[in-house]
């Protein structure tokens, strides 16, 4: 059995999920949306991953990035490994694809800010 | 000394300042200047690389940087002037003294001034944690800046005191970067962070949230070596015998934010002792005519969307003030009544030609509550609050004309009705 806090509305129901004869049984939710939420969290939880990659020739050493879409929760660690090996060169535009098909998830890693190239002083 | 002149000057180029400047320009103000002390615009959003911004205002879930970029890109399409690397060192009504490396000392005359300096974090000193003074004790926002902007890892074994959103976000971020977050301790019996952050930042990584707990000792001489946590009773006193020692090299503090109002006070702006920000009316005008304020410098918001909206109202107020369109025949106070921590605006200028948005926080979590605005015995407005939490700001709109014939003061109270559950 697993228990989840539903975050769909502020009521924050604790929804219990049990497997009974290959079927999922739900308990504790006060509306249908809670069941949908708990089913997804139980079977295939996904998250947007946000992080940073190393930036060269920029005014800052890092560029913030995100996955363009949510990725499976179980893949977060693999994604982080790949993210940690990336170096990108400034300038970068917000939304620019930094890594295609991050850790074979089928999801791209994109830049979440624009940043100029470092010239004299700051840019 | 250099002397320049603008119709409107916005102090601070974070989310509040950006939205205020854009709105002022949109409403026809010809010359608008933003003064920003950092080297770039965006304020604290630039270190908030996590997502969850903009859902209410822009209809999509953005990271802090993306949200800032949206406004920065809009600004680039306008003739709004921006001075970065510029520190305001003195503020008087209509006159700003600032300094920057290019121009040196600078006097800026301003028709209207919008304060948008934001807030800063409460520190260890502000909450008096006992124990030694080793390295490794810092605010959650400092750790966020080190990790997300400077590429420095604050530590390997972390304890977080306070369950504010920045602390929760940092618990996830540090875990993903390979640190071990041992626990988040919260003094109150409820979390001060959003439920979504508790689920996605703590539950996702099996990080324990210890409610009604605090740090009673800090150990280590050079570098932090551990902390002692203890459970607290209803009066927040540590309970003897409940202590436990947790080895760690870093203690992050996420224990609240303080509006940054040193400049406001120089200009003679009166502050609200509860919010720590200026007393404002519905136009976000402070007690000094021509000085307006918005965003976290007024009161600490939980959603940036509300900061931007408040900034737009402040800009609208400032533009109308410049055109002498704000009538202030009478000003009445808005009090925080039963169950309410504070209300912004704290005063209403009458007559009231438009609707007024009241923002307030409840004192404790409540289910099936109702917010009521009263004028003496008379109820002026009410709103159901099915699930009210101190962490989530509540809003109530007073319709146009609803204050006609209104008395000497308004009060906002929130009462829980057990039968409405
Ligand atoms: S189950 Fe329904 S009522 Fe309960 S928190 Fe989820 S959405 Fe809200």
mmCIF file with all atom_site columns, N, CA and C in Angstrom, chain B residues 347-411:
data_model
loop_
_atom_site.group_PDB
_atom_site.id
_atom_site.type_symbol
_atom_site.label_atom_id
_atom_site.label_alt_id
_atom_site.label_comp_id
_atom_site.label_asym_id
_atom_site.label_entity_id
_atom_site.label_seq_id
_atom_site.pdbx_PDB_ins_code
_atom_site.Cartn_x
_atom_site.Cartn_y
_atom_site.Cartn_z
_atom_site.occupancy
_atom_site.B_iso_or_equiv
_atom_site.pdbx_formal_charge
_atom_site.auth_seq_id
_atom_site.auth_comp_id
_atom_site.auth_asym_id
_atom_site.auth_atom_id
_atom_site.pdbx_PDB_model_num
ATOM 1   N N  . UNK B 1 347 ? -5.333  50.962 4.717  1.00 0.00 ? 347 UNK B N  1
ATOM 2   C CA . UNK B 1 347 ? -6.204  52.127 4.738  1.00 0.00 ? 347 UNK B CA 1
ATOM 3   C C  . UNK B 1 347 ? -6.908  52.232 3.393  1.00 0.00 ? 347 UNK B C  1
ATOM 4   N N  . UNK B 1 348 ? -8.056  52.860 3.412  1.00 0.00 ? 348 UNK B N  1
ATOM 5   C CA . UNK B 1 348 ? -8.758  53.094 2.153  1.00 0.00 ? 348 UNK B CA 1
ATOM 6   C C  . UNK B 1 348 ? -9.037  54.583 2.051  1.00 0.00 ? 348 UNK B C  1
ATOM 7   N N  . UNK B 1 349 ? -8.669  55.124 0.879  1.00 0.00 ? 349 UNK B N  1
ATOM 8   C CA . UNK B 1 349 ? -8.949  56.530 0.634  1.00 0.00 ? 349 UNK B CA 1
ATOM 9   C C  . UNK B 1 349 ? -10.317 56.639 -0.014 1.00 0.00 ? 349 UNK B C  1
ATOM 10  N N  . UNK B 1 350 ? -11.146 57.518 0.539  1.00 0.00 ? 350 UNK B N  1
ATOM 11  C CA . UNK B 1 350 ? -12.495 57.707 0.012  1.00 0.00 ? 350 UNK B CA 1
ATOM 12  C C  . UNK B 1 350 ? -12.556 59.063 -0.691 1.00 0.00 ? 350 UNK B C  1
ATOM 13  N N  . UNK B 1 351 ? -13.398 59.263 -1.697 1.00 0.00 ? 351 UNK B N  1
ATOM 14  C CA . UNK B 1 351 ? -14.343 58.292 -2.243 1.00 0.00 ? 351 UNK B CA 1
ATOM 15  C C  . UNK B 1 351 ? -13.643 57.149 -2.997 1.00 0.00 ? 351 UNK B C  1
ATOM 16  N N  . UNK B 1 352 ? -14.388 56.076 -3.190 1.00 0.00 ? 352 UNK B N  1
ATOM 17  C CA . UNK B 1 352 ? -13.835 54.872 -3.792 1.00 0.00 ? 352 UNK B CA 1
ATOM 18  C C  . UNK B 1 352 ? -14.472 54.670 -5.169 1.00 0.00 ? 352 UNK B C  1
ATOM 19  N N  . UNK B 1 353 ? -13.808 55.105 -6.229 1.00 0.00 ? 353 UNK B N  1
ATOM 20  C CA . UNK B 1 353 ? -14.425 54.984 -7.546 1.00 0.00 ? 353 UNK B CA 1
ATOM 21  C C  . UNK B 1 353 ? -14.307 53.576 -8.152 1.00 0.00 ? 353 UNK B C  1
ATOM 22  N N  . UNK B 1 354 ? -13.369 52.772 -7.673 1.00 0.00 ? 354 UNK B N  1
ATOM 23  C CA . UNK B 1 354 ? -13.141 51.465 -8.291 1.00 0.00 ? 354 UNK B CA 1
ATOM 24  C C  . UNK B 1 354 ? -13.266 50.344 -7.272 1.00 0.00 ? 354 UNK B C  1
ATOM 25  N N  . UNK B 1 355 ? -13.226 49.116 -7.788 1.00 0.00 ? 355 UNK B N  1
ATOM 26  C CA . UNK B 1 355 ? -13.195 47.978 -6.866 1.00 0.00 ? 355 UNK B CA 1
ATOM 27  C C  . UNK B 1 355 ? -11.837 47.968 -6.155 1.00 0.00 ? 355 UNK B C  1
ATOM 28  N N  . UNK B 1 356 ? -11.815 47.342 -4.967 1.00 0.00 ? 356 UNK B N  1
ATOM 29  C CA . UNK B 1 356 ? -10.594 47.310 -4.170 1.00 0.00 ? 356 UNK B CA 1
ATOM 30  C C  . UNK B 1 356 ? -10.264 45.863 -3.819 1.00 0.00 ? 356 UNK B C  1
ATOM 31  N N  . UNK B 1 357 ? -9.031  45.445 -4.065 1.00 0.00 ? 357 UNK B N  1
ATOM 32  C CA . UNK B 1 357 ? -8.618  44.097 -3.706 1.00 0.00 ? 357 UNK B CA 1
ATOM 33  C C  . UNK B 1 357 ? -7.975  44.118 -2.320 1.00 0.00 ? 357 UNK B C  1
ATOM 34  N N  . UNK B 1 358 ? -8.565  43.388 -1.388 1.00 0.00 ? 358 UNK B N  1
ATOM 35  C CA . UNK B 1 358 ? -7.967  43.257 -0.055 1.00 0.00 ? 358 UNK B CA 1
ATOM 36  C C  . UNK B 1 358 ? -7.199  41.941 -0.013 1.00 0.00 ? 358 UNK B C  1
ATOM 37  N N  . UNK B 1 359 ? -5.944  41.986 0.412  1.00 0.00 ? 359 UNK B N  1
ATOM 38  C CA . UNK B 1 359 ? -5.148  40.774 0.567  1.00 0.00 ? 359 UNK B CA 1
ATOM 39  C C  . UNK B 1 359 ? -4.913  40.562 2.055  1.00 0.00 ? 359 UNK B C  1
ATOM 40  N N  . UNK B 1 360 ? -5.062  39.329 2.519  1.00 0.00 ? 360 UNK B N  1
ATOM 41  C CA . UNK B 1 360 ? -4.866  39.089 3.941  1.00 0.00 ? 360 UNK B CA 1
ATOM 42  C C  . UNK B 1 360 ? -4.404  37.661 4.200  1.00 0.00 ? 360 UNK B C  1
ATOM 43  N N  . UNK B 1 361 ? -3.903  37.447 5.406  1.00 0.00 ? 361 UNK B N  1
ATOM 44  C CA . UNK B 1 361 ? -3.497  36.104 5.814  1.00 0.00 ? 361 UNK B CA 1
ATOM 45  C C  . UNK B 1 361 ? -4.238  35.704 7.084  1.00 0.00 ? 361 UNK B C  1
ATOM 46  N N  . UNK B 1 362 ? -4.654  34.445 7.116  1.00 0.00 ? 362 UNK B N  1
ATOM 47  C CA . UNK B 1 362 ? -5.283  33.946 8.337  1.00 0.00 ? 362 UNK B CA 1
ATOM 48  C C  . UNK B 1 362 ? -4.179  33.597 9.339  1.00 0.00 ? 362 UNK B C  1
ATOM 49  N N  . UNK B 1 363 ? -4.558  33.532 10.623 1.00 0.00 ? 363 UNK B N  1
ATOM 50  C CA . UNK B 1 363 ? -3.558  33.275 11.658 1.00 0.00 ? 363 UNK B CA 1
ATOM 51  C C  . UNK B 1 363 ? -3.210  31.801 11.800 1.00 0.00 ? 363 UNK B C  1
ATOM 52  N N  . UNK B 1 364 ? -4.192  30.947 11.475 1.00 0.00 ? 364 UNK B N  1
ATOM 53  C CA . UNK B 1 364 ? -3.958  29.506 11.606 1.00 0.00 ? 364 UNK B CA 1
ATOM 54  C C  . UNK B 1 364 ? -4.784  28.790 10.543 1.00 0.00 ? 364 UNK B C  1
ATOM 55  N N  . UNK B 1 365 ? -4.452  27.516 10.244 1.00 0.00 ? 365 UNK B N  1
ATOM 56  C CA . UNK B 1 365 ? -5.221  26.811 9.217  1.00 0.00 ? 365 UNK B CA 1
ATOM 57  C C  . UNK B 1 365 ? -6.690  26.677 9.629  1.00 0.00 ? 365 UNK B C  1
ATOM 58  N N  . UNK B 1 366 ? -7.617  26.900 8.693  1.00 0.00 ? 366 UNK B N  1
ATOM 59  C CA . UNK B 1 366 ? -9.049  26.807 8.993  1.00 0.00 ? 366 UNK B CA 1
ATOM 60  C C  . UNK B 1 366 ? -9.763  26.121 7.842  1.00 0.00 ? 366 UNK B C  1
ATOM 61  N N  . UNK B 1 367 ? -10.771 25.340 8.194  1.00 0.00 ? 367 UNK B N  1
ATOM 62  C CA . UNK B 1 367 ? -11.575 24.659 7.183  1.00 0.00 ? 367 UNK B CA 1
ATOM 63  C C  . UNK B 1 367 ? -12.994 25.215 7.233  1.00 0.00 ? 367 UNK B C  1
ATOM 64  N N  . UNK B 1 368 ? -13.563 25.449 6.082  1.00 0.00 ? 368 UNK B N  1
ATOM 65  C CA . UNK B 1 368 ? -14.947 25.930 6.021  1.00 0.00 ? 368 UNK B CA 1
ATOM 66  C C  . UNK B 1 368 ? -15.135 27.279 6.685  1.00 0.00 ? 368 UNK B C  1
ATOM 67  N N  . UNK B 1 369 ? -14.193 28.172 6.480  1.00 0.00 ? 369 UNK B N  1
ATOM 68  C CA . UNK B 1 369 ? -14.272 29.479 7.123  1.00 0.00 ? 369 UNK B CA 1
ATOM 69  C C  . UNK B 1 369 ? -14.921 30.499 6.187  1.00 0.00 ? 369 UNK B C  1
ATOM 70  N N  . UNK B 1 370 ? -15.318 31.630 6.764  1.00 0.00 ? 370 UNK B N  1
ATOM 71  C CA . UNK B 1 370 ? -15.866 32.724 5.983  1.00 0.00 ? 370 UNK B CA 1
ATOM 72  C C  . UNK B 1 370 ? -15.135 34.002 6.378  1.00 0.00 ? 370 UNK B C  1
ATOM 73  N N  . UNK B 1 371 ? -14.728 34.761 5.356  1.00 0.00 ? 371 UNK B N  1
ATOM 74  C CA . UNK B 1 371 ? -14.109 36.062 5.606  1.00 0.00 ? 371 UNK B CA 1
ATOM 75  C C  . UNK B 1 371 ? -15.204 37.112 5.493  1.00 0.00 ? 371 UNK B C  1
ATOM 76  N N  . UNK B 1 372 ? -15.246 38.015 6.460  1.00 0.00 ? 372 UNK B N  1
ATOM 77  C CA . UNK B 1 372 ? -16.263 39.055 6.451  1.00 0.00 ? 372 UNK B CA 1
ATOM 78  C C  . UNK B 1 372 ? -15.611 40.424 6.616  1.00 0.00 ? 372 UNK B C  1
ATOM 79  N N  . UNK B 1 373 ? -16.085 41.365 5.823  1.00 0.00 ? 373 UNK B N  1
ATOM 80  C CA . UNK B 1 373 ? -15.642 42.748 5.979  1.00 0.00 ? 373 UNK B CA 1
ATOM 81  C C  . UNK B 1 373 ? -16.789 43.517 6.601  1.00 0.00 ? 373 UNK B C  1
ATOM 82  N N  . UNK B 1 374 ? -16.506 44.150 7.740  1.00 0.00 ? 374 UNK B N  1
ATOM 83  C CA . UNK B 1 374 ? -17.579 44.871 8.421  1.00 0.00 ? 374 UNK B CA 1
ATOM 84  C C  . UNK B 1 374 ? -17.216 46.342 8.616  1.00 0.00 ? 374 UNK B C  1
ATOM 85  N N  . UNK B 1 375 ? -18.289 47.136 8.599  1.00 0.00 ? 375 UNK B N  1
ATOM 86  C CA . UNK B 1 375 ? -18.181 48.569 8.861  1.00 0.00 ? 375 UNK B CA 1
ATOM 87  C C  . UNK B 1 375 ? -19.047 48.769 10.093 1.00 0.00 ? 375 UNK B C  1
ATOM 88  N N  . UNK B 1 376 ? -18.428 48.746 11.265 1.00 0.00 ? 376 UNK B N  1
ATOM 89  C CA . UNK B 1 376 ? -19.215 48.743 12.497 1.00 0.00 ? 376 UNK B CA 1
ATOM 90  C C  . UNK B 1 376 ? -20.059 47.472 12.536 1.00 0.00 ? 376 UNK B C  1
ATOM 91  N N  . UNK B 1 377 ? -21.385 47.632 12.617 1.00 0.00 ? 377 UNK B N  1
ATOM 92  C CA . UNK B 1 377 ? -22.285 46.477 12.662 1.00 0.00 ? 377 UNK B CA 1
ATOM 93  C C  . UNK B 1 377 ? -22.606 45.947 11.264 1.00 0.00 ? 377 UNK B C  1
ATOM 94  N N  . UNK B 1 378 ? -22.387 46.776 10.284 1.00 0.00 ? 378 UNK B N  1
ATOM 95  C CA . UNK B 1 378 ? -22.825 46.465 8.925  1.00 0.00 ? 378 UNK B CA 1
ATOM 96  C C  . UNK B 1 378 ? -21.812 45.601 8.182  1.00 0.00 ? 378 UNK B C  1
ATOM 97  N N  . UNK B 1 379 ? -22.316 44.539 7.535  1.00 0.00 ? 379 UNK B N  1
ATOM 98  C CA . UNK B 1 379 ? -21.437 43.700 6.724  1.00 0.00 ? 379 UNK B CA 1
ATOM 99  C C  . UNK B 1 379 ? -21.328 44.293 5.323  1.00 0.00 ? 379 UNK B C  1
ATOM 100 N N  . UNK B 1 380 ? -20.103 44.533 4.882  1.00 0.00 ? 380 UNK B N  1
ATOM 101 C CA . UNK B 1 380 ? -19.878 45.173 3.579  1.00 0.00 ? 380 UNK B CA 1
ATOM 102 C C  . UNK B 1 380 ? -19.634 44.141 2.487  1.00 0.00 ? 380 UNK B C  1
ATOM 103 N N  . UNK B 1 381 ? -18.941 43.051 2.856  1.00 0.00 ? 381 UNK B N  1
ATOM 104 C CA . UNK B 1 381 ? -18.635 42.003 1.886  1.00 0.00 ? 381 UNK B CA 1
ATOM 105 C C  . UNK B 1 381 ? -18.281 40.731 2.636  1.00 0.00 ? 381 UNK B C  1
ATOM 106 N N  . UNK B 1 382 ? -18.408 39.605 1.958  1.00 0.00 ? 382 UNK B N  1
ATOM 107 C CA . UNK B 1 382 ? -17.985 38.351 2.581  1.00 0.00 ? 382 UNK B CA 1
ATOM 108 C C  . UNK B 1 382 ? -17.551 37.371 1.503  1.00 0.00 ? 382 UNK B C  1
ATOM 109 N N  . UNK B 1 383 ? -16.789 36.376 1.927  1.00 0.00 ? 383 UNK B N  1
ATOM 110 C CA . UNK B 1 383 ? -16.309 35.380 0.974  1.00 0.00 ? 383 UNK B CA 1
ATOM 111 C C  . UNK B 1 383 ? -16.041 34.085 1.723  1.00 0.00 ? 383 UNK B C  1
ATOM 112 N N  . UNK B 1 384 ? -16.428 32.974 1.121  1.00 0.00 ? 384 UNK B N  1
ATOM 113 C CA . UNK B 1 384 ? -16.154 31.675 1.733  1.00 0.00 ? 384 UNK B CA 1
ATOM 114 C C  . UNK B 1 384 ? -14.697 31.298 1.480  1.00 0.00 ? 384 UNK B C  1
ATOM 115 N N  . UNK B 1 385 ? -14.045 30.796 2.525  1.00 0.00 ? 385 UNK B N  1
ATOM 116 C CA . UNK B 1 385 ? -12.674 30.312 2.386  1.00 0.00 ? 385 UNK B CA 1
ATOM 117 C C  . UNK B 1 385 ? -12.676 28.841 2.796  1.00 0.00 ? 385 UNK B C  1
ATOM 118 N N  . UNK B 1 386 ? -12.924 27.927 1.844  1.00 0.00 ? 386 UNK B N  1
ATOM 119 C CA . UNK B 1 386 ? -13.062 26.510 2.208  1.00 0.00 ? 386 UNK B CA 1
ATOM 120 C C  . UNK B 1 386 ? -11.827 25.976 2.942  1.00 0.00 ? 386 UNK B C  1
ATOM 121 N N  . UNK B 1 387 ? -10.628 26.375 2.458  1.00 0.00 ? 387 UNK B N  1
ATOM 122 C CA . UNK B 1 387 ? -9.399  25.902 3.102  1.00 0.00 ? 387 UNK B CA 1
ATOM 123 C C  . UNK B 1 387 ? -8.429  27.060 3.229  1.00 0.00 ? 387 UNK B C  1
ATOM 124 N N  . UNK B 1 388 ? -8.400  27.664 4.395  1.00 0.00 ? 388 UNK B N  1
ATOM 125 C CA . UNK B 1 388 ? -7.524  28.811 4.581  1.00 0.00 ? 388 UNK B CA 1
ATOM 126 C C  . UNK B 1 388 ? -6.278  28.372 5.331  1.00 0.00 ? 388 UNK B C  1
ATOM 127 N N  . UNK B 1 389 ? -5.105  28.760 4.818  1.00 0.00 ? 389 UNK B N  1
ATOM 128 C CA . UNK B 1 389 ? -3.844  28.445 5.490  1.00 0.00 ? 389 UNK B CA 1
ATOM 129 C C  . UNK B 1 389 ? -3.012  29.712 5.571  1.00 0.00 ? 389 UNK B C  1
ATOM 130 N N  . UNK B 1 390 ? -2.265  29.869 6.679  1.00 0.00 ? 390 UNK B N  1
ATOM 131 C CA . UNK B 1 390 ? -1.426  31.072 6.791  1.00 0.00 ? 390 UNK B CA 1
ATOM 132 C C  . UNK B 1 390 ? -0.444  31.197 5.625  1.00 0.00 ? 390 UNK B C  1
ATOM 133 N N  . UNK B 1 391 ? -0.015  30.051 5.076  1.00 0.00 ? 391 UNK B N  1
ATOM 134 C CA . UNK B 1 391 ? 0.981   30.081 4.002  1.00 0.00 ? 391 UNK B CA 1
ATOM 135 C C  . UNK B 1 391 ? 0.404   30.606 2.697  1.00 0.00 ? 391 UNK B C  1
ATOM 136 N N  . UNK B 1 392 ? -0.923  30.592 2.569  1.00 0.00 ? 392 UNK B N  1
ATOM 137 C CA . UNK B 1 392 ? -1.521  31.007 1.305  1.00 0.00 ? 392 UNK B CA 1
ATOM 138 C C  . UNK B 1 392 ? -2.330  32.283 1.491  1.00 0.00 ? 392 UNK B C  1
ATOM 139 N N  . UNK B 1 393 ? -1.917  33.328 0.816  1.00 0.00 ? 393 UNK B N  1
ATOM 140 C CA . UNK B 1 393 ? -2.582  34.615 0.950  1.00 0.00 ? 393 UNK B CA 1
ATOM 141 C C  . UNK B 1 393 ? -4.007  34.522 0.418  1.00 0.00 ? 393 UNK B C  1
ATOM 142 N N  . UNK B 1 394 ? -4.931  35.127 1.151  1.00 0.00 ? 394 UNK B N  1
ATOM 143 C CA . UNK B 1 394 ? -6.320  35.135 0.713  1.00 0.00 ? 394 UNK B CA 1
ATOM 144 C C  . UNK B 1 394 ? -6.660  36.500 0.142  1.00 0.00 ? 394 UNK B C  1
ATOM 145 N N  . UNK B 1 395 ? -7.711  36.515 -0.677 1.00 0.00 ? 395 UNK B N  1
ATOM 146 C CA . UNK B 1 395 ? -8.063  37.745 -1.391 1.00 0.00 ? 395 UNK B CA 1
ATOM 147 C C  . UNK B 1 395 ? -9.570  37.961 -1.321 1.00 0.00 ? 395 UNK B C  1
ATOM 148 N N  . UNK B 1 396 ? -9.956  39.213 -1.200 1.00 0.00 ? 396 UNK B N  1
ATOM 149 C CA . UNK B 1 396 ? -11.374 39.537 -1.200 1.00 0.00 ? 396 UNK B CA 1
ATOM 150 C C  . UNK B 1 396 ? -11.544 40.874 -1.922 1.00 0.00 ? 396 UNK B C  1
ATOM 151 N N  . UNK B 1 397 ? -12.493 40.918 -2.848 1.00 0.00 ? 397 UNK B N  1
ATOM 152 C CA . UNK B 1 397 ? -12.661 42.134 -3.643 1.00 0.00 ? 397 UNK B CA 1
ATOM 153 C C  . UNK B 1 397 ? -13.876 42.916 -3.160 1.00 0.00 ? 397 UNK B C  1
ATOM 154 N N  . UNK B 1 398 ? -13.656 44.196 -2.859 1.00 0.00 ? 398 UNK B N  1
ATOM 155 C CA . UNK B 1 398 ? -14.775 45.077 -2.513 1.00 0.00 ? 398 UNK B CA 1
ATOM 156 C C  . UNK B 1 398 ? -15.271 45.702 -3.808 1.00 0.00 ? 398 UNK B C  1
ATOM 157 N N  . UNK B 1 399 ? -16.534 45.445 -4.124 1.00 0.00 ? 399 UNK B N  1
ATOM 158 C CA . UNK B 1 399 ? -17.085 45.954 -5.378 1.00 0.00 ? 399 UNK B CA 1
ATOM 159 C C  . UNK B 1 399 ? -17.095 47.483 -5.380 1.00 0.00 ? 399 UNK B C  1
ATOM 160 N N  . UNK B 1 400 ? -17.099 48.001 -6.589 1.00 0.00 ? 400 UNK B N  1
ATOM 161 C CA . UNK B 1 400 ? -17.250 49.443 -6.806 1.00 0.00 ? 400 UNK B CA 1
ATOM 162 C C  . UNK B 1 400 ? -18.424 49.982 -6.006 1.00 0.00 ? 400 UNK B C  1
ATOM 163 N N  . UNK B 1 401 ? -18.222 51.042 -5.291 1.00 0.00 ? 401 UNK B N  1
ATOM 164 C CA . UNK B 1 401 ? -19.345 51.682 -4.608 1.00 0.00 ? 401 UNK B CA 1
ATOM 165 C C  . UNK B 1 401 ? -19.816 50.986 -3.351 1.00 0.00 ? 401 UNK B C  1
ATOM 166 N N  . UNK B 1 402 ? -19.171 49.854 -2.977 1.00 0.00 ? 402 UNK B N  1
ATOM 167 C CA . UNK B 1 402 ? -19.678 49.123 -1.807 1.00 0.00 ? 402 UNK B CA 1
ATOM 168 C C  . UNK B 1 402 ? -19.386 49.873 -0.506 1.00 0.00 ? 402 UNK B C  1
ATOM 169 N N  . UNK B 1 403 ? -18.540 50.896 -0.573 1.00 0.00 ? 403 UNK B N  1
ATOM 170 C CA . UNK B 1 403 ? -18.222 51.618 0.655  1.00 0.00 ? 403 UNK B CA 1
ATOM 171 C C  . UNK B 1 403 ? -18.962 52.950 0.769  1.00 0.00 ? 403 UNK B C  1
ATOM 172 N N  . UNK B 1 404 ? -19.962 53.116 -0.083 1.00 0.00 ? 404 UNK B N  1
ATOM 173 C CA . UNK B 1 404 ? -20.709 54.362 -0.007 1.00 0.00 ? 404 UNK B CA 1
ATOM 174 C C  . UNK B 1 404 ? -21.348 54.523 1.372  1.00 0.00 ? 404 UNK B C  1
ATOM 175 N N  . UNK B 1 405 ? -21.238 55.698 1.920  1.00 0.00 ? 405 UNK B N  1
ATOM 176 C CA . UNK B 1 405 ? -21.829 55.964 3.234  1.00 0.00 ? 405 UNK B CA 1
ATOM 177 C C  . UNK B 1 405 ? -21.154 55.209 4.354  1.00 0.00 ? 405 UNK B C  1
ATOM 178 N N  . UNK B 1 406 ? -19.905 54.819 4.098  1.00 0.00 ? 406 UNK B N  1
ATOM 179 C CA . UNK B 1 406 ? -19.194 53.991 5.064  1.00 0.00 ? 406 UNK B CA 1
ATOM 180 C C  . UNK B 1 406 ? -18.710 54.817 6.255  1.00 0.00 ? 406 UNK B C  1
ATOM 181 N N  . UNK B 1 407 ? -18.574 54.156 7.395  1.00 0.00 ? 407 UNK B N  1
ATOM 182 C CA . UNK B 1 407 ? -18.245 54.840 8.642  1.00 0.00 ? 407 UNK B CA 1
ATOM 183 C C  . UNK B 1 407 ? -16.774 55.125 8.827  1.00 0.00 ? 407 UNK B C  1
ATOM 184 N N  . UNK B 1 408 ? -16.272 54.877 10.037 1.00 0.00 ? 408 UNK B N  1
ATOM 185 C CA . UNK B 1 408 ? -14.929 55.323 10.383 1.00 0.00 ? 408 UNK B CA 1
ATOM 186 C C  . UNK B 1 408 ? -13.848 54.264 10.207 1.00 0.00 ? 408 UNK B C  1
ATOM 187 N N  . UNK B 1 409 ? -14.237 53.000 10.164 1.00 0.00 ? 409 UNK B N  1
ATOM 188 C CA . UNK B 1 409 ? -13.212 51.977 9.954  1.00 0.00 ? 409 UNK B CA 1
ATOM 189 C C  . UNK B 1 409 ? -13.805 50.663 9.459  1.00 0.00 ? 409 UNK B C  1
ATOM 190 N N  . UNK B 1 410 ? -12.995 49.908 8.734  1.00 0.00 ? 410 UNK B N  1
ATOM 191 C CA . UNK B 1 410 ? -13.419 48.594 8.268  1.00 0.00 ? 410 UNK B CA 1
ATOM 192 C C  . UNK B 1 410 ? -12.633 47.539 9.030  1.00 0.00 ? 410 UNK B C  1
ATOM 193 N N  . UNK B 1 411 ? -13.223 46.350 9.134  1.00 0.00 ? 411 UNK B N  1
ATOM 194 C CA . UNK B 1 411 ? -12.509 45.264 9.788  1.00 0.00 ? 411 UNK B CA 1
ATOM 195 C C  . UNK B 1 411 ? -12.691 43.998 8.963  1.00 0.00 ? 411 UNK B C  1
#
